Structures are given as structure tokens and as C-alpha cells.
mmCIF file of C-alpha atoms in Angstrom:
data_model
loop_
_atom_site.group_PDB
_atom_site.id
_atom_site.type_symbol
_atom_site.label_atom_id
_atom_site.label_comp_id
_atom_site.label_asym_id
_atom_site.label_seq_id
_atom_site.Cartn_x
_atom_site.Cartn_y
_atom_site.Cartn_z
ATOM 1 C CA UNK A 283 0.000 0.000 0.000
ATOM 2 C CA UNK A 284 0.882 2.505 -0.239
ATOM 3 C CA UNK A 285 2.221 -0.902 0.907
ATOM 4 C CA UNK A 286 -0.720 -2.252 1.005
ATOM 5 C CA UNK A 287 -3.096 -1.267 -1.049
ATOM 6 C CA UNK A 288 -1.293 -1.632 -4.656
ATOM 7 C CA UNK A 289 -1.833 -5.106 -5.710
ATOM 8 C CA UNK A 290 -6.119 -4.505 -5.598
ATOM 9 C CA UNK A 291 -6.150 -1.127 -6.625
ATOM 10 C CA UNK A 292 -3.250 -0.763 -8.910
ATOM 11 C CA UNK A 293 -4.201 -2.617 -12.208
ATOM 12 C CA UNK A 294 -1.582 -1.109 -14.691
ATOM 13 C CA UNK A 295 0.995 -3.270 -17.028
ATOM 14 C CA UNK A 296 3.850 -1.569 -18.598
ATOM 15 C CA UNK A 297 5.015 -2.616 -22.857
ATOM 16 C CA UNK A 298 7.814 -0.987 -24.622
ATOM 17 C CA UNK A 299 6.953 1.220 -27.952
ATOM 18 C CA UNK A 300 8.947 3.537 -29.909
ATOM 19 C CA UNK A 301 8.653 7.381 -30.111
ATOM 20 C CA UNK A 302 7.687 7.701 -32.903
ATOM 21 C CA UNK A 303 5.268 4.728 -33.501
ATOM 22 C CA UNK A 304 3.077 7.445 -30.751
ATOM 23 C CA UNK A 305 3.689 10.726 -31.718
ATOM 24 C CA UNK A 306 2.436 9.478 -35.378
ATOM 25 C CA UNK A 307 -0.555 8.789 -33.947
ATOM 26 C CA UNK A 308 -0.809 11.825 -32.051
ATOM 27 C CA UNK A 309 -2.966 15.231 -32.885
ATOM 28 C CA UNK A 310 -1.940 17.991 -34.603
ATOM 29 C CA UNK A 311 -2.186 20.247 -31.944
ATOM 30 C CA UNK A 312 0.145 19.439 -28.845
ATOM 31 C CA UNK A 313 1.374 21.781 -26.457
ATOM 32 C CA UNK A 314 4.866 22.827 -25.514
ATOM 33 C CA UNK A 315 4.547 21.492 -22.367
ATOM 34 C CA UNK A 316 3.546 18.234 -22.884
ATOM 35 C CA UNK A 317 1.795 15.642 -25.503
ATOM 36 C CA UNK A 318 -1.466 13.531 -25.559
ATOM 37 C CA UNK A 319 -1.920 10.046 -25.982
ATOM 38 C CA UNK A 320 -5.586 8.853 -27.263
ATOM 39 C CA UNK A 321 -7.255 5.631 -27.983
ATOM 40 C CA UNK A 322 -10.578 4.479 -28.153
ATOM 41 C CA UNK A 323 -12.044 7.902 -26.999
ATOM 42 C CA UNK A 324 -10.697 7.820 -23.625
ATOM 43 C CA UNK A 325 -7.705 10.323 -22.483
ATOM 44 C CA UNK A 326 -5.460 9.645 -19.274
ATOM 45 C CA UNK A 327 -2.831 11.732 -18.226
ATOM 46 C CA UNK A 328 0.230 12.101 -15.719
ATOM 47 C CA UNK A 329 1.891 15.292 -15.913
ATOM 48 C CA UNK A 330 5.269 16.125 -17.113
ATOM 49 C CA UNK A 331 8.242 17.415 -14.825
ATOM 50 C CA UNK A 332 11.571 18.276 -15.620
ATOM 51 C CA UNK A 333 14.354 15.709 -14.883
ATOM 52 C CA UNK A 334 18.178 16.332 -14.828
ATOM 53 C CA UNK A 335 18.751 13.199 -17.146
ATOM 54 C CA UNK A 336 17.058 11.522 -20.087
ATOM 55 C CA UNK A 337 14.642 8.281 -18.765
ATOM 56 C CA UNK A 338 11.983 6.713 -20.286
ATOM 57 C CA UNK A 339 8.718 8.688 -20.146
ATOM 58 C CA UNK A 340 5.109 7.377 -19.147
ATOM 59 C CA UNK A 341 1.999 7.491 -20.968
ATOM 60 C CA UNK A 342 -1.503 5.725 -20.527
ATOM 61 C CA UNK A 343 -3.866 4.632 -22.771
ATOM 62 C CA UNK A 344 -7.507 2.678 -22.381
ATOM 63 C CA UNK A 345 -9.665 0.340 -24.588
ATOM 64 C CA UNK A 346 -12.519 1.715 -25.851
ATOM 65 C CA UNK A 347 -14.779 -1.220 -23.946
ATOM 66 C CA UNK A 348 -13.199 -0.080 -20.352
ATOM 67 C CA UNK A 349 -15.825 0.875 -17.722
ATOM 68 C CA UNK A 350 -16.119 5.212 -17.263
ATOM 69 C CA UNK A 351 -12.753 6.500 -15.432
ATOM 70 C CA UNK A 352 -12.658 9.521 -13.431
ATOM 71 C CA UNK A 353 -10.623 11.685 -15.435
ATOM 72 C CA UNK A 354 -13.028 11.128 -18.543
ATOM 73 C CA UNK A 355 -14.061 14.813 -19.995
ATOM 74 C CA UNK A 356 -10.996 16.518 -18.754
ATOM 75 C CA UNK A 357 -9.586 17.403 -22.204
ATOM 76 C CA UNK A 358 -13.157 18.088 -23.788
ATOM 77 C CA UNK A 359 -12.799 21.265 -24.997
ATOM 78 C CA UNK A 360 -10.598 23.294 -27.419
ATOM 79 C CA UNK A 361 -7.418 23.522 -24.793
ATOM 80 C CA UNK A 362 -5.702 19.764 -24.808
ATOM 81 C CA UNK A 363 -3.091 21.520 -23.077
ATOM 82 C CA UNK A 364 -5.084 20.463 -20.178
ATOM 83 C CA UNK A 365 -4.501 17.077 -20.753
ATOM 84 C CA UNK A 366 -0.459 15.820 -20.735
ATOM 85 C CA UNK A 367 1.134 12.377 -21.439
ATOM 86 C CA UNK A 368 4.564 12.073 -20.572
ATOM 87 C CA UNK A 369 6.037 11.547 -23.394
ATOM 88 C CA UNK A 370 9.744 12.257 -24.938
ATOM 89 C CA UNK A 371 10.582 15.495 -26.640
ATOM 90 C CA UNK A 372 11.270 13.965 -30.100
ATOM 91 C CA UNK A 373 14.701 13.017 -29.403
ATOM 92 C CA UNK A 374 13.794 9.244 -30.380
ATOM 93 C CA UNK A 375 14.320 7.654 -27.063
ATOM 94 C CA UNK A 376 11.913 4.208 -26.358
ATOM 95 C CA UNK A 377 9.321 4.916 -24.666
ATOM 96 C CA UNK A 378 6.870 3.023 -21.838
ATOM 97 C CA UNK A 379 3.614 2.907 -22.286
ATOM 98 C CA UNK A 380 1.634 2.646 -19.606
ATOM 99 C CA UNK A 381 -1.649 0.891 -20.189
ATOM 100 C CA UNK A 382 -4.258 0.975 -17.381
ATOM 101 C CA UNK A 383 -7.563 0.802 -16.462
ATOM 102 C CA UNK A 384 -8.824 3.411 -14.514
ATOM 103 C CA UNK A 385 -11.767 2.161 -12.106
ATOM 104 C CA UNK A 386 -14.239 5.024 -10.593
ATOM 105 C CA UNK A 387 -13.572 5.719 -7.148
ATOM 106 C CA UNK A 388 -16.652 4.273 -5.263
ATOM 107 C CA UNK A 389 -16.113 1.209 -7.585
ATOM 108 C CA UNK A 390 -12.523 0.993 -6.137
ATOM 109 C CA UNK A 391 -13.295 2.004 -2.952
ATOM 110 C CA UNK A 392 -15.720 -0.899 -2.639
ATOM 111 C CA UNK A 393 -14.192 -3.423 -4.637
ATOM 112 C CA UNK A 394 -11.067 -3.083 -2.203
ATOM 113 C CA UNK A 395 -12.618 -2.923 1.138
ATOM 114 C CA UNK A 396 -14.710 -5.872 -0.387
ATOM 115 C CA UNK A 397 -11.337 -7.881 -0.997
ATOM 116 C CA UNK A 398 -9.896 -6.690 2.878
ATOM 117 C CA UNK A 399 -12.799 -7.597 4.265
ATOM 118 C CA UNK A 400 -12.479 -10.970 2.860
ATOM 119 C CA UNK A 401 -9.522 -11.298 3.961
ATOM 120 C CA UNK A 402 -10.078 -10.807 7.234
ATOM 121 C CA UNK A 403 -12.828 -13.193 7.718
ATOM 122 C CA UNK A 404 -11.333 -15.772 5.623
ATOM 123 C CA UNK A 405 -8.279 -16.065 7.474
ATOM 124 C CA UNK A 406 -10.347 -16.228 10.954
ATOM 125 C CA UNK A 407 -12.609 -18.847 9.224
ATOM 126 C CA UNK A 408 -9.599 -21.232 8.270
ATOM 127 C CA UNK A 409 -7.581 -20.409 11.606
ATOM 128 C CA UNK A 410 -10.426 -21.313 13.261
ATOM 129 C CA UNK A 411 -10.890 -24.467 10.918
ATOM 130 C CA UNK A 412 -7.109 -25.565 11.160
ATOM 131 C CA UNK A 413 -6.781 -24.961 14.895
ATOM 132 C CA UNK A 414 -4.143 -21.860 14.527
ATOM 133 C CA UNK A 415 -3.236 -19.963 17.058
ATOM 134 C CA UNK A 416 -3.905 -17.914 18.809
ATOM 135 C CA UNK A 417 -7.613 -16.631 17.487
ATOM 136 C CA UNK A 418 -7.078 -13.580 14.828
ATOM 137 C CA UNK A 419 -9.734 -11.694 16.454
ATOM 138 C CA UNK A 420 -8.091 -11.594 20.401
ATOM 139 C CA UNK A 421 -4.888 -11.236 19.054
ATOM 140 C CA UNK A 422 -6.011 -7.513 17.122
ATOM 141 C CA UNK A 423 -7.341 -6.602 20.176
ATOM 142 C CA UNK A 424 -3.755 -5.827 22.174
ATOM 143 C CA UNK A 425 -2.600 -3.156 20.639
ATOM 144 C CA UNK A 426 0.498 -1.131 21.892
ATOM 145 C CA UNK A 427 0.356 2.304 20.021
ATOM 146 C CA UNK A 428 3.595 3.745 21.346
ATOM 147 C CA UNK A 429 5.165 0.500 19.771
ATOM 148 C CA UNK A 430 3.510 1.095 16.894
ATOM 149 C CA UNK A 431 4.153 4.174 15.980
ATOM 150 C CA UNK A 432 7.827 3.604 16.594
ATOM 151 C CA UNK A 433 7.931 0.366 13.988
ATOM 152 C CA UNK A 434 6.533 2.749 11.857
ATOM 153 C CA UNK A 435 9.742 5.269 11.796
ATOM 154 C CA UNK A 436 11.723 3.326 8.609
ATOM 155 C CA UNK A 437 8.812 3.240 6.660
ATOM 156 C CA UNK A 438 7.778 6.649 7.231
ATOM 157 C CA UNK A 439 11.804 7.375 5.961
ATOM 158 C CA UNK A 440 11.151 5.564 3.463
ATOM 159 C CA UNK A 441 8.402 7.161 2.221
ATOM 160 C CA UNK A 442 10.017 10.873 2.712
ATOM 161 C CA UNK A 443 12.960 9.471 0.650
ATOM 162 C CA UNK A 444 10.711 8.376 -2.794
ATOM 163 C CA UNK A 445 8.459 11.272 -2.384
ATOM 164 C CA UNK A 446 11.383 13.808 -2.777
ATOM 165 C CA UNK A 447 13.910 11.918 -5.100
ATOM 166 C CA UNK A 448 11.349 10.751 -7.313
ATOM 167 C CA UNK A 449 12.951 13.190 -9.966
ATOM 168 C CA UNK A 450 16.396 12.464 -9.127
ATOM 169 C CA UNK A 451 15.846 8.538 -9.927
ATOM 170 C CA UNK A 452 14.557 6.867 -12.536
ATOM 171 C CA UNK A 453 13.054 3.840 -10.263
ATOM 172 C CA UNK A 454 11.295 6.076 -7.813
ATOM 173 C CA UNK A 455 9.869 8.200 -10.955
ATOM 174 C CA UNK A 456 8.261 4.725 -12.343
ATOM 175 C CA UNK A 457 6.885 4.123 -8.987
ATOM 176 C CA UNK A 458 5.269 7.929 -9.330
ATOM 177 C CA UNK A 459 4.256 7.800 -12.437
ATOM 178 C CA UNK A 460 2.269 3.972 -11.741
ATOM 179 C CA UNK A 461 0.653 5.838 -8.545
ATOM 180 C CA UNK A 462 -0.306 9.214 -10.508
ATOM 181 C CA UNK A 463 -1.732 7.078 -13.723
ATOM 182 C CA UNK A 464 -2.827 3.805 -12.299
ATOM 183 C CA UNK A 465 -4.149 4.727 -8.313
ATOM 184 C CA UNK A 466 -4.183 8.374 -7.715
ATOM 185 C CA UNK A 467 -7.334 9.064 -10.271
ATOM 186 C CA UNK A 468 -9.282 6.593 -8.183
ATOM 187 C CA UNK A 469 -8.208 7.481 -4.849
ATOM 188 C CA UNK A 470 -8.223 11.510 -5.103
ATOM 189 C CA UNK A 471 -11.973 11.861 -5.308
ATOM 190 C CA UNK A 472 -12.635 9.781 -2.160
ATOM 191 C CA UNK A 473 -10.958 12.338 0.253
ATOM 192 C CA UNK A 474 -10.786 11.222 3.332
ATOM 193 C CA UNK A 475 -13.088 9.175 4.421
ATOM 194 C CA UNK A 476 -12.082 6.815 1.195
ATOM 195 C CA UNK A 477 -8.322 7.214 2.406
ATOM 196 C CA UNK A 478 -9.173 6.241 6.450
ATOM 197 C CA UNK A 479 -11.110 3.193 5.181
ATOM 198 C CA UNK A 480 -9.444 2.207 2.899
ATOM 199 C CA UNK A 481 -5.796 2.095 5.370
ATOM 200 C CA UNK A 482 -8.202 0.511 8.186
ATOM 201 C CA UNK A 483 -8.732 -2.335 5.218
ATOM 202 C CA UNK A 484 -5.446 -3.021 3.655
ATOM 203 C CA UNK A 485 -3.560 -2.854 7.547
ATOM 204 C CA UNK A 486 -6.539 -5.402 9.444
ATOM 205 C CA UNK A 487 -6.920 -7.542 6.122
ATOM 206 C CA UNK A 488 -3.615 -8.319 5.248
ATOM 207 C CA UNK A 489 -2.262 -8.243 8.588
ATOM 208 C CA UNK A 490 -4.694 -11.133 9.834
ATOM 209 C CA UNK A 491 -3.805 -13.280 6.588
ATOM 210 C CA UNK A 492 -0.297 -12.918 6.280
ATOM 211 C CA UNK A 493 0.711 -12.702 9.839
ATOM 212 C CA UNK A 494 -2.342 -13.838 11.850
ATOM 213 C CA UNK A 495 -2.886 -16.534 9.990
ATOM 214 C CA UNK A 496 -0.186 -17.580 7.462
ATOM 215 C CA UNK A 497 3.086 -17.207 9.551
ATOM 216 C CA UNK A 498 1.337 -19.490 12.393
ATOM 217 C CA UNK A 499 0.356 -22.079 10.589
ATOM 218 C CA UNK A 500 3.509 -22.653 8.279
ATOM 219 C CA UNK A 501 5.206 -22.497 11.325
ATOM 220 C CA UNK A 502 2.975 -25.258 12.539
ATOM 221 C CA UNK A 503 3.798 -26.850 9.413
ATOM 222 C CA UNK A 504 7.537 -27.293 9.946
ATOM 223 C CA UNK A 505 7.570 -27.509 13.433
ATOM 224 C CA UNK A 506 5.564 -30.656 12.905
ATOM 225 C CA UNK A 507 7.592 -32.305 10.096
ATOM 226 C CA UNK A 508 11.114 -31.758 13.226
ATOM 227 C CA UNK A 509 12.304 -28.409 11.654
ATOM 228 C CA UNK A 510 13.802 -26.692 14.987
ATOM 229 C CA UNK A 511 11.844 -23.728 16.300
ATOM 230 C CA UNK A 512 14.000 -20.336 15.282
ATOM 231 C CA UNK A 513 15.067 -21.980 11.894
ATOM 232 C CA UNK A 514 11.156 -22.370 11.640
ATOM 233 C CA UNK A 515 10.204 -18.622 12.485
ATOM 234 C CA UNK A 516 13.384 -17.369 10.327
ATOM 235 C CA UNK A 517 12.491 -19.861 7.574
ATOM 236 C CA UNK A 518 8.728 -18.367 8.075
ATOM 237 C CA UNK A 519 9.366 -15.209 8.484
ATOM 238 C CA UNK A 520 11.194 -14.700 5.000
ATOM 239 C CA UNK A 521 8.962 -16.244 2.937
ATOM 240 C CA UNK A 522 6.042 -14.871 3.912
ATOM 241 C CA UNK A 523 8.412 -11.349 3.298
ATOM 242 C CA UNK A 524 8.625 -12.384 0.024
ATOM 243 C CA UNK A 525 5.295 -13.417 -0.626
ATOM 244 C CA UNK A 526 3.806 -10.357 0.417
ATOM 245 C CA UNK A 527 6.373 -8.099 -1.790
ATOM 246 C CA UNK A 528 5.620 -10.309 -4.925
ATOM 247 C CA UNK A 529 1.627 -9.465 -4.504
ATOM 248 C CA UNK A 530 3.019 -5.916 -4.248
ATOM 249 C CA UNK A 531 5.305 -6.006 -7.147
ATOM 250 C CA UNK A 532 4.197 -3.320 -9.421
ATOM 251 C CA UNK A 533 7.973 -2.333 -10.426
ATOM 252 C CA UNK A 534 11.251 -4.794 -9.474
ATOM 253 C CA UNK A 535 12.035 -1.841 -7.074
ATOM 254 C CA UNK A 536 8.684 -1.446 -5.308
ATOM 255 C CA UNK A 537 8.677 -5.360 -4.757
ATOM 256 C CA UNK A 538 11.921 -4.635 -2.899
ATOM 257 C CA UNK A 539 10.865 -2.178 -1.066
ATOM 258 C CA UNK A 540 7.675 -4.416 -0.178
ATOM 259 C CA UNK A 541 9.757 -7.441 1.017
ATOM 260 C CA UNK A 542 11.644 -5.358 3.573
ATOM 261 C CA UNK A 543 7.812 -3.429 5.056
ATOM 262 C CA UNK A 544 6.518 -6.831 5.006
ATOM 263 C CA UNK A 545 9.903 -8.315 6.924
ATOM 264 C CA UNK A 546 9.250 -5.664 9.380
ATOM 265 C CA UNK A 547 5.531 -5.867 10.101
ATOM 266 C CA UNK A 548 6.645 -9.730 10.596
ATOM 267 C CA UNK A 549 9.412 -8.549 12.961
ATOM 268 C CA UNK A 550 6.535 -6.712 14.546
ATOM 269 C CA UNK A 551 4.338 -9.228 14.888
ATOM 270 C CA UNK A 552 6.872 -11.512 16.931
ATOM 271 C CA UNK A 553 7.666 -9.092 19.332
ATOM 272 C CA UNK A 554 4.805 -7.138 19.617
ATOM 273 C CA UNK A 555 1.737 -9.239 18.333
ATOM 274 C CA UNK A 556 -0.985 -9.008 15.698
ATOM 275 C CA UNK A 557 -2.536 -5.952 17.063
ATOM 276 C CA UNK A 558 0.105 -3.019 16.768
ATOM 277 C CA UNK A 559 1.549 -4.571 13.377
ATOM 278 C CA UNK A 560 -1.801 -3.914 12.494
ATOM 279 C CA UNK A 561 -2.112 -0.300 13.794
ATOM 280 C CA UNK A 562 1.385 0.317 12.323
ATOM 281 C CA UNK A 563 0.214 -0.832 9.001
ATOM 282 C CA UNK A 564 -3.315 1.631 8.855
ATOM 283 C CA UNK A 565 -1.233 4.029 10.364
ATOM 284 C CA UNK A 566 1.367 3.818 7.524
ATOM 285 C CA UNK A 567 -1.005 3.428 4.812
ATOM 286 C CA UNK A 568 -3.177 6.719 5.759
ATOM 287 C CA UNK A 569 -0.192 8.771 6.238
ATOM 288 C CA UNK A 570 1.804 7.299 3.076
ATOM 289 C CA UNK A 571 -1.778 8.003 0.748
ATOM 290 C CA UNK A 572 -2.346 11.162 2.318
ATOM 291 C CA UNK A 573 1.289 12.789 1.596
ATOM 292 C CA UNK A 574 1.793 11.247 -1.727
ATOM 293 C CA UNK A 575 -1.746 12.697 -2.776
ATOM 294 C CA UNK A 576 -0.357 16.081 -1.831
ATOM 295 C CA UNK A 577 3.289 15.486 -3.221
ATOM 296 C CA UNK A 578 1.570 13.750 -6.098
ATOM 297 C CA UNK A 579 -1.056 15.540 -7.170
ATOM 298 C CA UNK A 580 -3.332 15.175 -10.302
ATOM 299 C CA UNK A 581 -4.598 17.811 -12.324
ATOM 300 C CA UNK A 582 -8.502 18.651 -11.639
ATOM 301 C CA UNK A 583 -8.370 16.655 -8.007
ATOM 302 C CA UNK A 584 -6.157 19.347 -6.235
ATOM 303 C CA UNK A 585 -9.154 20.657 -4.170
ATOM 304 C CA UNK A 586 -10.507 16.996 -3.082
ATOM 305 C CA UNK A 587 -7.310 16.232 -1.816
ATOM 306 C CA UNK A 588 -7.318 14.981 1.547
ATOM 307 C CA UNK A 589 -5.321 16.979 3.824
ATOM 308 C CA UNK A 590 -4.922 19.889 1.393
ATOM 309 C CA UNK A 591 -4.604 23.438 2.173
ATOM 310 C CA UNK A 592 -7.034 25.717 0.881
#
């Protein structure tokens, strides 16, 4: 979302293409600023910003049979410098398009609580089923919020780090330019009430599956088959790491960076149980979505941004 909440909400693959296979398809009338990329009659856009170096650029394009996306209409009109693609200059570098699919925000707002939700109950249901403990449900009731907001310091560097170096590097500008495109369209109209429930969802779903439920009973697993207990909960403990980056993976670098938050809401869990990895997860995800919508912001959503000044 953002460690948690990318793999539902974030439905974006990237393909190569060359310059100049878009820009022939492009309008007549582009802007100094930036250039639009059309197909099927739908328009997305990320905006441009200067870089120090030459890197690949990001554009976005729809179907013409995907469902109505909120930034539909925003280049109707005469002005399509309104509307920007980031696309090269001309100087016939490759460049990444970005196709995506651009869900409306109550549609993603309930389509991921929906998928939380489900996995919350569904990993109390087969705890309860296999015998795991302890019981999902005590164990997010103990929750130490001085703890928690401590485990919460690296990611919050973390965060500070990609938000102002996304310019400077070219893997933290993909990550940016995924969000802006692929999440950020959905996510800005919701404000804040979308942004609360939709951190409460991503840090009590995932935390009861992966931790509440799936660490326990893997370690169950070996410790039954003679595997000795801390080779168990190390062996444990990085796989389910890795697991939970991989379902996170929407660059190579973002599935790093997922494997270490999930390695230390793990780490949490051990020493501090369910409950505050948990609180350190919403906590995380509100204040991760609610500074990378300001840092971030998208064109027409500036005044529905949670947390904005007016």
C-alpha cells in the first residue's frame, strides 16, 4: 500500500513502444509542455516534470470497452493543453507505455474494502478451521500504540525518501508515475473518508492473513515435520516477506521495497503481536496516501485532496 493497497487497486501493465510509432498517432495540436496520448475515446494523463537526465517517459492509454474513469471529460474542450502524457521530446528515445484501467472511485473504494474484508474473515474462518493460534480476532485486540508508531519510523523514511527523489531517480519516478496514472485518479476523489477506510482495510486484512494466519500455521507446518523452532520462524518469516512483496510487485524496485515493510511488520508481529503490526500498518497506509496525494497531485483533483490546504 501505499504498501498495502497496490496489488487490488493498482491494475496497470507496462510494454515498450517507440517514439515515434506514438507521436504518429498523435494530434496535430500538442502543447509545448507536454503531448497527448488517445485511444478508443478515452484520455489519461500524468503530468510532465523536468528531470536532470534523459529516462523513459510514461503514458496511458484505455480500450474503448473499459468501464467510465474519473478523469473522462478533462480534455473536452478546445485547450488539450489540459490534458499531458509524458512523453519524450522527439529526441527518439523508447518509450513506456503505460496501459491501465482506470476504475471510478466508489467502484474501487468498494471493490477493495470488499477484498480486505475478505480477507479478514477468511483467514479467521480457516484459523479457526485448522486450529491456529492464537484466534485472529483476540490477538487484534492488544494493541500497543507507542510501539507502533515507533515500527513505523523506517517506513515513514522511506516514504520521505521516494516522495522527494522521485525526480532524481529513474526507479522512484516509475513508482510515481504507476501511482499518478494507475491509483491516484481513483483514490483523489474519495478524500478522506475513502483514504481512512481504505488504510483501516489493507492494515486489518492483510495483517490477519499474512501474519495472523499464514506465519502461524507454516510455522505449525515445519515444526511438525522436526524443523527446529528459530530456523522455523526465520524460515517463516522470510517467505512470507517475500510473498507479500511479490503481490506488491508493481515495479522490481517497489517489490523490494515491499519485502523489507513486510519483513518488518513480521518482525513486529513476533515481538509485539498481531494488534500493533496492524495499527502500524493503517497508520502507515493513511499517512503514506495522504502525503503522496499532496506530493503527487493530479490535475482537476487538487481541491478533493485529503489533507490539502485551501
Amino acid at each position: 500500500g501505499a504498501s498495502a493497497a497496490v496489488a487490488p487497486l493498482a491494475r496497470a501493465r507496462a510494454a515498450s513502444s517507440r517514439a515515434a510509432m506514438i507521436r504518429a498517432s498523435l494530434p496535430d495540436r500538442l502543447s509545448s509542455t507536454g503531448r497527448v496520448a488517445t485511444s478508443g475515446g478515452r484520455i489519461s494523463r500524468i503530468a510532465s516534470s523536468p528531470r536532470g537526465r534523459s529516462s523513459p517517459r510514461v503514458a496511458s492509454r484505455a480500450g474503448k470497452d473499459d468501464l467510465p474513469g474519473p478523469l473522462d471529460g478533462l480534455a473536452d474542450g478546445p485547450d488539450l493543453t489540459a490534458v499531458r502524457a509524458a512523453v519524450n521530446n522527439g529526441d527518439g528515445e523508447e518509450v513506456d507505455v503505460l496501459e491501465v484501467e482506470n476504475v471510478p472511485p466508489m467502484q474501487f473504494l468498494a471493490s477493495s474494502c470488499a477484498f480486505y474484508a475478505l480477507m479478514g474473515v477468511g483467514s479467521q474462518v480457516a484459523a479457526s478451521y485448522l486450529g491456529v493460534h492464537p484466534d485472529i480476532l483476540d490477538a487484534m485486540r492488544d494493541v500497543n500504540i507507542d510501539q507502533g508508531s515507533l515500527w513505523s519510523l523506517p517506513l515513514l523514511a522511506s516514504l520521505a525518501f521516494a516522495i522527494t527523489q522521485a525526480d532524481r531517480f529513474e526507479f522512484l519516478g516509475e513508482v510515481r508515475d504507476i501511482f499518478k496514472v494507475g491509483v491516484l485518479p481513483s483514490l483523489a476523489p474519495l478524500g478522506l473518508p475513502g483514504v481512512m477506510a481504505l488504510s483501516l482495510g489493507a492494515g486489518v486484512g492483510e495483517e490477519a492473513f499474512f501474519r495472523g494466519f499464514l506465519m502461524p500455521f507454516a510455522d505449525g507446518q515445519l515444526a511438525s515435520h522436526g524443523v527446529p523452532e528459530q530456523l522455523a520462524s526465520a524460515a517463516v518469516l522470510a517467505a512470507t516477506s517475500v510473498f507479500f512483496g511479490a503481490l506488491h510487485a508493481i515495479t522490481p524496485a517497489y517489490f523490494y521495497w515491499a519485502t523489507g515493510a513486510g519483513f518488518l511488520f513480521g518482525l513486529e508481529y513476533l515481538n509485539e503481536g498481531l494488534g500493533t503490526a496492524a495499527f502500524t500498518h493503517t497508520m502507515y497506509d493513511f499517512l503514506a496516501f495522504g502525503f503522496i496525494l499532496i506530493a503527487w497531485p493530479i490535475e482537476g483533483y487538487e481541491k478533493e485532496a485529503p489533507f490539502s490546504s485551501k
